[in-house]
mmCIF file of C-alpha atoms in Angstrom:
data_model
loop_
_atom_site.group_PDB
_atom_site.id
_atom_site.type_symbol
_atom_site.label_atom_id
_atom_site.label_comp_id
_atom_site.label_asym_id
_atom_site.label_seq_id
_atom_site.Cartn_x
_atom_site.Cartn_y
_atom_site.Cartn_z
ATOM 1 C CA UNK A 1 -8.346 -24.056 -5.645
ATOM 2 C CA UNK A 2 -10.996 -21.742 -6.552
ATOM 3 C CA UNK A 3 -11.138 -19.197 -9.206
ATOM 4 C CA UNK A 4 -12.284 -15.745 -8.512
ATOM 5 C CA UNK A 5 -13.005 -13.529 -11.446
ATOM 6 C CA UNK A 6 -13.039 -10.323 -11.932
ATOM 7 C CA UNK A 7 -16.787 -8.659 -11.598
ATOM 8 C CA UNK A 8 -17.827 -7.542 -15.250
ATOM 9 C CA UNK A 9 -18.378 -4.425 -13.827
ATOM 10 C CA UNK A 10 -14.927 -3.467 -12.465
ATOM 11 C CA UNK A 11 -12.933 -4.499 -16.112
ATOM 12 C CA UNK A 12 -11.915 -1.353 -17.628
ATOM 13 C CA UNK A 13 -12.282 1.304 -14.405
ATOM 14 C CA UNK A 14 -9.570 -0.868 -12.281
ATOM 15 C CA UNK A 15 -7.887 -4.106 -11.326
ATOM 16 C CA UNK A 16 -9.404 -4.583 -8.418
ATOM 17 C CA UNK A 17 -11.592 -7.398 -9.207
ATOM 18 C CA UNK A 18 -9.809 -10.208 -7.421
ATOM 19 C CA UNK A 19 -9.172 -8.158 -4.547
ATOM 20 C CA UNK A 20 -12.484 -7.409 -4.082
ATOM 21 C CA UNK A 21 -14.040 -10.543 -4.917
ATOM 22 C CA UNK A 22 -11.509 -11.952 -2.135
ATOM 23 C CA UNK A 23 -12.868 -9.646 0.809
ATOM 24 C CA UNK A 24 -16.564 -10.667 -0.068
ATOM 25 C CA UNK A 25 -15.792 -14.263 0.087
ATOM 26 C CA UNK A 26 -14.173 -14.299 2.875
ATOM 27 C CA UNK A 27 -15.777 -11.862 4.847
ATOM 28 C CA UNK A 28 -18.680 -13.970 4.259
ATOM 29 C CA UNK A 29 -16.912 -16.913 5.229
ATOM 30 C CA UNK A 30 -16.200 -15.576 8.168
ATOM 31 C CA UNK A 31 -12.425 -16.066 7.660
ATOM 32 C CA UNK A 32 -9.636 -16.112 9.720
ATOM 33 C CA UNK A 33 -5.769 -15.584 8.459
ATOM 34 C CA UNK A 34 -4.006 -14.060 5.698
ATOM 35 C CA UNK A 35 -4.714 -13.181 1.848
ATOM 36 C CA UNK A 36 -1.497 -12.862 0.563
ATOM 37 C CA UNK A 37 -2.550 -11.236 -2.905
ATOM 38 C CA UNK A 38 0.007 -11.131 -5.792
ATOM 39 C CA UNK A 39 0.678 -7.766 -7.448
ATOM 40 C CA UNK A 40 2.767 -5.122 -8.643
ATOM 41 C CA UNK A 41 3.708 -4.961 -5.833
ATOM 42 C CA UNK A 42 0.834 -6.856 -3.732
ATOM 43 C CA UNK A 43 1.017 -7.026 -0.352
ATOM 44 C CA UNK A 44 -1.190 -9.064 1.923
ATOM 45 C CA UNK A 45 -4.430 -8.300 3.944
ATOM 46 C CA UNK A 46 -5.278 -9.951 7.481
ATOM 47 C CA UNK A 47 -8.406 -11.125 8.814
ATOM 48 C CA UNK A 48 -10.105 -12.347 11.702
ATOM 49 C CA UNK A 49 -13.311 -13.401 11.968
ATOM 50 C CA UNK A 50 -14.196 -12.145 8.275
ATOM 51 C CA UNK A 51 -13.228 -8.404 9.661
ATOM 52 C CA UNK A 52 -9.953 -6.811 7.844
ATOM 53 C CA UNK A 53 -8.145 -6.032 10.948
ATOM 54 C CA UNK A 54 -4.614 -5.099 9.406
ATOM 55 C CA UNK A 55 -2.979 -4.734 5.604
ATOM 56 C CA UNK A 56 0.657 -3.963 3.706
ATOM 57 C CA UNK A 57 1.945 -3.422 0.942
ATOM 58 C CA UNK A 58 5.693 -1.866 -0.477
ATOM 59 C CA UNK A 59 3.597 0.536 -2.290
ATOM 60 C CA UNK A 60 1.664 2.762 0.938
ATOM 61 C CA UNK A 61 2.845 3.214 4.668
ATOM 62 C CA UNK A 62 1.947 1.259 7.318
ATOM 63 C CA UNK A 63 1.650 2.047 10.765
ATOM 64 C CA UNK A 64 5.542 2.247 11.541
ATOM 65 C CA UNK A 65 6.053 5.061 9.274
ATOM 66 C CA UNK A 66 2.852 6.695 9.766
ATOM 67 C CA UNK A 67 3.955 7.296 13.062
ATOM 68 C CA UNK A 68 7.601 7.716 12.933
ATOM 69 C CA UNK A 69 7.955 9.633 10.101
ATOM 70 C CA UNK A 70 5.423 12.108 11.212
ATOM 71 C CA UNK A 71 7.050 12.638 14.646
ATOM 72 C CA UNK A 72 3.919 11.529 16.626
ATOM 73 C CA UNK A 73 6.418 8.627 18.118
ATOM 74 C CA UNK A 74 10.500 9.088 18.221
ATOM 75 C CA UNK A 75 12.953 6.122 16.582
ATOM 76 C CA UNK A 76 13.746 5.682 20.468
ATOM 77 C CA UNK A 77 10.665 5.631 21.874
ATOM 78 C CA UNK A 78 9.330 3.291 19.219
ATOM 79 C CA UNK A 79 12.563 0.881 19.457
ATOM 80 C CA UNK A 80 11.595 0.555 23.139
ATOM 81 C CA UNK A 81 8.552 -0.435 22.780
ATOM 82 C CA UNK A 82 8.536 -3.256 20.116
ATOM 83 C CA UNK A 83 11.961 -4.402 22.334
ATOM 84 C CA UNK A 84 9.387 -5.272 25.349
ATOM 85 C CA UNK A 85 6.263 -5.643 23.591
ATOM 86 C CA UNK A 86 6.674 -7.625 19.915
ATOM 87 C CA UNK A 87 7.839 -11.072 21.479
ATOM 88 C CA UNK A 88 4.509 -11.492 23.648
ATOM 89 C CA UNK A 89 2.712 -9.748 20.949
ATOM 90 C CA UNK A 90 1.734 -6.973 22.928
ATOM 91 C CA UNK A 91 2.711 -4.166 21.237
ATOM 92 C CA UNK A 92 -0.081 -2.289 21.105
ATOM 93 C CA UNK A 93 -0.688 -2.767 24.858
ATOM 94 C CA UNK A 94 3.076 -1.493 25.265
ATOM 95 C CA UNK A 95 2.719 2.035 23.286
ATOM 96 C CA UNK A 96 -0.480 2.297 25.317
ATOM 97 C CA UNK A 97 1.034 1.790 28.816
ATOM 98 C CA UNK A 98 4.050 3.714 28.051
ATOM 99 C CA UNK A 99 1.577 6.810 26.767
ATOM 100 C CA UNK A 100 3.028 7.265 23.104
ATOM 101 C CA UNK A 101 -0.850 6.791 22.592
ATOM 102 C CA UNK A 102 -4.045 6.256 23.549
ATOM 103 C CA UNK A 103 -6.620 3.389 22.577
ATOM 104 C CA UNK A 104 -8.569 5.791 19.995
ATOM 105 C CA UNK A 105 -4.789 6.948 18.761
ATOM 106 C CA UNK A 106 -4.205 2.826 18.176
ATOM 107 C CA UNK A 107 -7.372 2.560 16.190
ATOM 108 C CA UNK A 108 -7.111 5.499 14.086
ATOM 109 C CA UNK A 109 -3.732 4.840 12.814
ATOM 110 C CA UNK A 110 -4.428 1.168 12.164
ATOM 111 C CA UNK A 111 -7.577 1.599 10.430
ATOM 112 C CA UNK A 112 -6.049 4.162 8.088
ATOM 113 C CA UNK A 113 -3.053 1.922 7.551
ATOM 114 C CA UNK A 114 -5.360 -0.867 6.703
ATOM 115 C CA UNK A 115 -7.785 1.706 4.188
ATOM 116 C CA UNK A 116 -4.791 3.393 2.432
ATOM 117 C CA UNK A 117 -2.750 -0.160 2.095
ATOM 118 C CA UNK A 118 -6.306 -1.405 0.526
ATOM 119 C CA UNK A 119 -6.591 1.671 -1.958
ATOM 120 C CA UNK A 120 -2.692 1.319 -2.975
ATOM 121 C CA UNK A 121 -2.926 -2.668 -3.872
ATOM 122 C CA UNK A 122 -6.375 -2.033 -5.817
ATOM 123 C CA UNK A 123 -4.550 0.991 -7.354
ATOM 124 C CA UNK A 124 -1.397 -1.221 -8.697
ATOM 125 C CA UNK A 125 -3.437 -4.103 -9.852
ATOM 126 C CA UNK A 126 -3.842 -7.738 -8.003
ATOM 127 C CA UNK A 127 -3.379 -10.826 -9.938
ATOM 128 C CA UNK A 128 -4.371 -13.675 -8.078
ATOM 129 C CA UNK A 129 -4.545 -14.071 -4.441
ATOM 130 C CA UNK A 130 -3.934 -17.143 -1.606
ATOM 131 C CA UNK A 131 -5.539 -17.404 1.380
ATOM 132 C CA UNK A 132 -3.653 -18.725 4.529
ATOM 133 C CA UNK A 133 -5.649 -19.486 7.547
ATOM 134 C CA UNK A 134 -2.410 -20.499 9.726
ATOM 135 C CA UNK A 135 -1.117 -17.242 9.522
ATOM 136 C CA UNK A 136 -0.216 -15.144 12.852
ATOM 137 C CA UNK A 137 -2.299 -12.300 13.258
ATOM 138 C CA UNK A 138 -0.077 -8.842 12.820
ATOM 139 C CA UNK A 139 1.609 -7.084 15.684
ATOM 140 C CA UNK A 140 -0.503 -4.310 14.897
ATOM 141 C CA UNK A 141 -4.352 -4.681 14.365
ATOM 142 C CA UNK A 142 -7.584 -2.910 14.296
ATOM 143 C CA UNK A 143 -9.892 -4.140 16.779
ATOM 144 C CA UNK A 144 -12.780 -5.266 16.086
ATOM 145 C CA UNK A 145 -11.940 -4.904 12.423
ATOM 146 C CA UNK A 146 -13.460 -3.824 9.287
ATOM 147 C CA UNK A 147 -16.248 -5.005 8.110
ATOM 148 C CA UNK A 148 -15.387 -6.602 4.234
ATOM 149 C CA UNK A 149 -18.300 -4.430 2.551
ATOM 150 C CA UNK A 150 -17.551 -1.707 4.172
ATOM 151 C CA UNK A 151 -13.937 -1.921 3.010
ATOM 152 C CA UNK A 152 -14.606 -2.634 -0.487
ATOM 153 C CA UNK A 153 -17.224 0.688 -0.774
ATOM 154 C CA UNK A 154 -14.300 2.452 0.554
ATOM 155 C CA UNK A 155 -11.952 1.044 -1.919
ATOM 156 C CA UNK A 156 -14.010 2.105 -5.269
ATOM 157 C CA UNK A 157 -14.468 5.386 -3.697
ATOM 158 C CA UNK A 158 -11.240 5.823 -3.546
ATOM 159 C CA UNK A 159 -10.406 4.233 -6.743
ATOM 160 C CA UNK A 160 -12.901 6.809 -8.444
ATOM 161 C CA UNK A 161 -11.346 9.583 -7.313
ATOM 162 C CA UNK A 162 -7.781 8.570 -8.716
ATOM 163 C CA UNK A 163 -9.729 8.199 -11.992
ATOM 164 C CA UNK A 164 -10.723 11.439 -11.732
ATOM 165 C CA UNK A 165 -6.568 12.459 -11.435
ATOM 166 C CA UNK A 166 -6.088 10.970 -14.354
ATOM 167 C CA UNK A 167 -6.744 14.025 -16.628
ATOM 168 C CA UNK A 168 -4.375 16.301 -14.444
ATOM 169 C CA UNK A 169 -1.518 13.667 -15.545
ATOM 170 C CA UNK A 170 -1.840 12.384 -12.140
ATOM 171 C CA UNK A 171 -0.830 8.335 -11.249
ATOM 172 C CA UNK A 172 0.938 6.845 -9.023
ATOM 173 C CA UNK A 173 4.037 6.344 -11.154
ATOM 174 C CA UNK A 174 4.095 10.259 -11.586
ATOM 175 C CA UNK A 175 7.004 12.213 -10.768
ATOM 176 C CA UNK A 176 5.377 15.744 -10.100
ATOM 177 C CA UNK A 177 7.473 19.280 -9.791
ATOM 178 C CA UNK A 178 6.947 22.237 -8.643
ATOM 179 C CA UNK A 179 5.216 25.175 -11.182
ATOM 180 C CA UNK A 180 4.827 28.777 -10.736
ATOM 181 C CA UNK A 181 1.727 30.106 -10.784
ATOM 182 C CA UNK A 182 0.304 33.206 -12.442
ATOM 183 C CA UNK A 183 -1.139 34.840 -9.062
ATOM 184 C CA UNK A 184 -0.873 33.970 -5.817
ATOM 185 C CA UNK A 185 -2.799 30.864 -4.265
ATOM 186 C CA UNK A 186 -2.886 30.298 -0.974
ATOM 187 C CA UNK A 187 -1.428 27.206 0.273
ATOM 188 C CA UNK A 188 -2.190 25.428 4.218
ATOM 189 C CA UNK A 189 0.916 24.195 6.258
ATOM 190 C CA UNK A 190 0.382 20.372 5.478
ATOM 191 C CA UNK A 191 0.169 21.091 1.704
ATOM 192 C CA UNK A 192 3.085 23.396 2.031
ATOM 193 C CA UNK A 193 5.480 20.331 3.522
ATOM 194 C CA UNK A 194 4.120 18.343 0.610
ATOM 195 C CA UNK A 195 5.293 21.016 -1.985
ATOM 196 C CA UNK A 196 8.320 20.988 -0.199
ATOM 197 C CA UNK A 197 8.909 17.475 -0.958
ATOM 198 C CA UNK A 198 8.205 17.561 -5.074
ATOM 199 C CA UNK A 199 11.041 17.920 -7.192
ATOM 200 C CA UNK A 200 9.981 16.168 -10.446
ATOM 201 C CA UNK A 201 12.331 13.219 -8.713
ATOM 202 C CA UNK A 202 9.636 11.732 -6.240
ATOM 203 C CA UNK A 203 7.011 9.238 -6.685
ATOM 204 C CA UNK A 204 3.786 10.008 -4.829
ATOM 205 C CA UNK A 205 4.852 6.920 -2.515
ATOM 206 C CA UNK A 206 7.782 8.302 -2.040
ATOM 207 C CA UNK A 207 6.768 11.050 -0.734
ATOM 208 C CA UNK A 208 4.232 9.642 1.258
ATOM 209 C CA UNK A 209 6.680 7.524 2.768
ATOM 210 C CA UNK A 210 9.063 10.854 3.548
ATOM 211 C CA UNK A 211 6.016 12.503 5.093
ATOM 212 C CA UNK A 212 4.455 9.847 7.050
ATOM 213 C CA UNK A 213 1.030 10.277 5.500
ATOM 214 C CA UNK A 214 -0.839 7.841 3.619
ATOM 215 C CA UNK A 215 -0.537 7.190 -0.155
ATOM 216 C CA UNK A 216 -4.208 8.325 -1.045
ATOM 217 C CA UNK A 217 -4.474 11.406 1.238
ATOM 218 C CA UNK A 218 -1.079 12.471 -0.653
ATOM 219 C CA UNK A 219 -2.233 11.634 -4.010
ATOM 220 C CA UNK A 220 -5.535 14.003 -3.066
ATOM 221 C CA UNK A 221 -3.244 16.886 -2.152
ATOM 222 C CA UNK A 222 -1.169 16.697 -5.118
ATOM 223 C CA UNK A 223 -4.258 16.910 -7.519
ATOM 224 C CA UNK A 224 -5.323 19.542 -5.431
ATOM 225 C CA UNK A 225 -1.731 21.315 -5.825
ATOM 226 C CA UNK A 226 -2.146 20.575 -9.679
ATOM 227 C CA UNK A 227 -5.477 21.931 -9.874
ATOM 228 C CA UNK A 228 -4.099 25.555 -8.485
ATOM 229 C CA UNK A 229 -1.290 25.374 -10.503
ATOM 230 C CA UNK A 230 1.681 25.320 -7.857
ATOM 231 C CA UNK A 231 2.544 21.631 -9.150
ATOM 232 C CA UNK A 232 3.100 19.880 -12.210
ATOM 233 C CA UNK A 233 3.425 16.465 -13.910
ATOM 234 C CA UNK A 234 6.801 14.782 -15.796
ATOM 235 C CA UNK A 235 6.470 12.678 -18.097
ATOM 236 C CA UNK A 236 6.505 8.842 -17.224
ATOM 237 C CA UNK A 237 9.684 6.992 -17.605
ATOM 238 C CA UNK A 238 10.568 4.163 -20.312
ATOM 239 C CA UNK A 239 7.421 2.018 -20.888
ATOM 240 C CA UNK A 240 7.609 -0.596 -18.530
ATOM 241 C CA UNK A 241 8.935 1.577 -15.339
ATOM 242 C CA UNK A 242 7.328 1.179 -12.080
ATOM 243 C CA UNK A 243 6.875 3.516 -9.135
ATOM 244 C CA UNK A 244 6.702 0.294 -7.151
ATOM 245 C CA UNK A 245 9.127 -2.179 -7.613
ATOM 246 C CA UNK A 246 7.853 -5.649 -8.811
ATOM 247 C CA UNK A 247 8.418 -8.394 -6.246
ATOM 248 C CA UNK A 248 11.443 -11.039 -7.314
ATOM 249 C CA UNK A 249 10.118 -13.399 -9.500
ATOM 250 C CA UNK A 250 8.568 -17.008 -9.009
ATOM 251 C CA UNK A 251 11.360 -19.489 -8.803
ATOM 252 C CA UNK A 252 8.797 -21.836 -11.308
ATOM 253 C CA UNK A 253 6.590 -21.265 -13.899
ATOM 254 C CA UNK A 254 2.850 -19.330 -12.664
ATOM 255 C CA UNK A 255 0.231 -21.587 -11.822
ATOM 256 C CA UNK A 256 -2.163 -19.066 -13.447
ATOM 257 C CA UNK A 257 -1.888 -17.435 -16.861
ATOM 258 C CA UNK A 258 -2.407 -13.940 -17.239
ATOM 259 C CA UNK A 259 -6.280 -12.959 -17.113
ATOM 260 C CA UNK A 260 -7.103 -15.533 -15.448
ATOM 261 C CA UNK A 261 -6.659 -14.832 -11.982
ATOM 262 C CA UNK A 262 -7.554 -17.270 -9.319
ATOM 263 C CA UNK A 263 -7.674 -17.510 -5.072
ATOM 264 C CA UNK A 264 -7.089 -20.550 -3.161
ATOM 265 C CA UNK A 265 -6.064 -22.227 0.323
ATOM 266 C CA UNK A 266 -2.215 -22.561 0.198
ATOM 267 C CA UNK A 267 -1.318 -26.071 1.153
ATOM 268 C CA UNK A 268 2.053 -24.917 2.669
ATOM 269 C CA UNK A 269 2.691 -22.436 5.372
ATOM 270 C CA UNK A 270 5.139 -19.419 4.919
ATOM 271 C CA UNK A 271 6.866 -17.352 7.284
ATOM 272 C CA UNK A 272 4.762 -13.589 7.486
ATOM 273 C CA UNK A 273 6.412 -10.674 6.208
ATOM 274 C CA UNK A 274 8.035 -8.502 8.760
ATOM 275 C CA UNK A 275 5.757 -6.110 10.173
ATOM 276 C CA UNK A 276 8.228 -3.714 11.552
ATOM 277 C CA UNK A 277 10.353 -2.520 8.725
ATOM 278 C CA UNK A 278 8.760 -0.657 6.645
ATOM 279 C CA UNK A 279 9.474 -0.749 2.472
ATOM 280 C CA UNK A 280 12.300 1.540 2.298
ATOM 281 C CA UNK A 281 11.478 4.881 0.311
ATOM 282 C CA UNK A 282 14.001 6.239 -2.476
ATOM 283 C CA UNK A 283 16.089 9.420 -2.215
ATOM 284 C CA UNK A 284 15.787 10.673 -5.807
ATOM 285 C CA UNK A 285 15.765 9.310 -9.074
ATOM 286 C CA UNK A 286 15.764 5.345 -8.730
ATOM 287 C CA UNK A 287 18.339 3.506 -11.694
ATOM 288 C CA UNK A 288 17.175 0.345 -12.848
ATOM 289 C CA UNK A 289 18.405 -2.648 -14.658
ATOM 290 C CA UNK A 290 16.809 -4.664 -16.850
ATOM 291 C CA UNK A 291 17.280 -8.353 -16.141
ATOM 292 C CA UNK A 292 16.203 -11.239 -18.136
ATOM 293 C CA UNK A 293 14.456 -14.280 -16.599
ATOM 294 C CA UNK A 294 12.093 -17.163 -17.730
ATOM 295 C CA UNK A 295 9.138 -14.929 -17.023
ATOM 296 C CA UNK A 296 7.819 -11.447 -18.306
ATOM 297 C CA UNK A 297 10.639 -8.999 -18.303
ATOM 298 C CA UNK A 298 10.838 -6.998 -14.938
ATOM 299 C CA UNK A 299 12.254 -3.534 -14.001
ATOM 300 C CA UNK A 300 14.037 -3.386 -10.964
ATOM 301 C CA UNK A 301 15.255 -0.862 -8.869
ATOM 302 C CA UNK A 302 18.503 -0.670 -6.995
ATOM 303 C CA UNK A 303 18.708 0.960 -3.583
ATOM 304 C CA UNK A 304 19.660 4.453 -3.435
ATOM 305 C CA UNK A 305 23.866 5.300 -2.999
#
């Protein structure tokens, strides 16, 4: 098992570092399978040939709700296809033939699913990360891929832009509302459906979920909504509260301490999360519990009524 730590450079600006460190490894390598990186909330990144040709992660939409919760593709329409196509892992083949889109349509959803799921797992922090070379490739890919470099530049661009949010109150635990302005600014359509969405109540996920947008093109809106005035920021729950939930804790102690993350080959195989249900949003406030367990103390949130 090798250790990757975190670039001197990143420490301080981010939590990126092992994510990172992982795409120019194994882009280099040439790698083939799945990083399943360990976060609040993590998610996993897929690669084939050392190209990122898909990512998730509970905390940014993938392609499912990009599409259906935008309206490009009806439930129906979508149902139908993953029916005939998913089994034989033709999916994308099957939204192509039945025209809900075209090739470029394929490739520009899943390379901004893969970009925004990137930005939102850098964004919550990565701990450690496993790499599993058995692992299916997802139902929905980019093809050829993303070149690991390229990724990464794209990844601190983004990450230095969220920085910059940071002194309008801006995160992605923030629970903006709407403000009245002194004068009148003018506001485009999409913006408009975004205003319509905060009510001091809603996580930038959420509503990027509600929308069917991705996490950072919300989170540049808001700032820009901010900026003008129209929105504001609450305050951030109880210390401890995530946006995100955590995922269930280990069922054993960590392998790695805190600080210390590491990346390795897993030894054991593991079923793939399902890549057609998509992390469902909340509707509101979110209660929590606190529960007690042999590791760190973890918020987490019930479903909404």
């Amino acid at each position: 098992m090798a250790s990757e730590a975190q670039p001197l450079g990143e420490r301080g600006r981010d939590h990126a570092g092992v994510l990172t460190s992982a795409l120019t490894r194994r882009g280099r390598q040439r790698f083939t399978g799945t990083l399943r990186m360990d976060g609040s909330p993590g998610g996993t990144v897929s690669m084939r040939d050392g190209l990122v040709v898909a990512a998730s992660t509970p905390a940014a939409p993938g392609p499912e709700p990009l599409l259906l919760r935008s309206g490009r593709i009806s439930e129906a329409d979508w149902s139908a296809a993953f029916t005939a196509g998913a089994p034989e892992g033709r999916l994308e083949r099957e939204l192509v033939a039945r025209g809900l889109l075209g090739d470029a349509g394929v490739q520009v959803i899943t390379r901004a699913a893969v970009a925004d799921a990137l930005f939102a797992m850098a964004l919550c922090g990565v701990r450690t990360c496993t790499a599993d070379p058995d692992d299916p490739a997802p139902l929905l890919a980019s093809d050829p891929g993303l070149d690991a470099e390229r990724a990464i530049r794209e990844i601190r661009r983004r990450l230095d832009l969220a920085h910059s949010w940071a002194a309008l109150g801006l995160s992605i635990r923030s629970r903006p509302r709407t403000a009245r302005p002194a004068g009148a600014v003018p506001v485009n359509a999409q913006r408009q459906e975004l205003l319509a969405r905060v009510n001091g109540r809603r996580t930038p996920r959420d509503i990027a979920f509600a929308l069917g947008r991705g996490l950072f093109p919300v989170m540049s809106d808001l700032a820009t909504l901010i900026a003008d005035g129209l929105a504001t920021v609450e305050p951030l729950l109880a210390e401890g509260s995530e946006a995100v939930p955590d995922p269930e804790p280990r069922s054993g102690p960590t392998d790695h301490p805190p600080g210390h993350p590491e990346e390795g080959i897993r030894s054991r195989s593991a079923p793939p999360p399902h890549q057609g249900i998509p992390y469902q949003e909340s509707a509101g406030l979110p209660r929590r519990r606190h529960r007690s367990t042999d590791h760190e103390p973890r918020f987490q949130r019930k479903p909404p009524d």
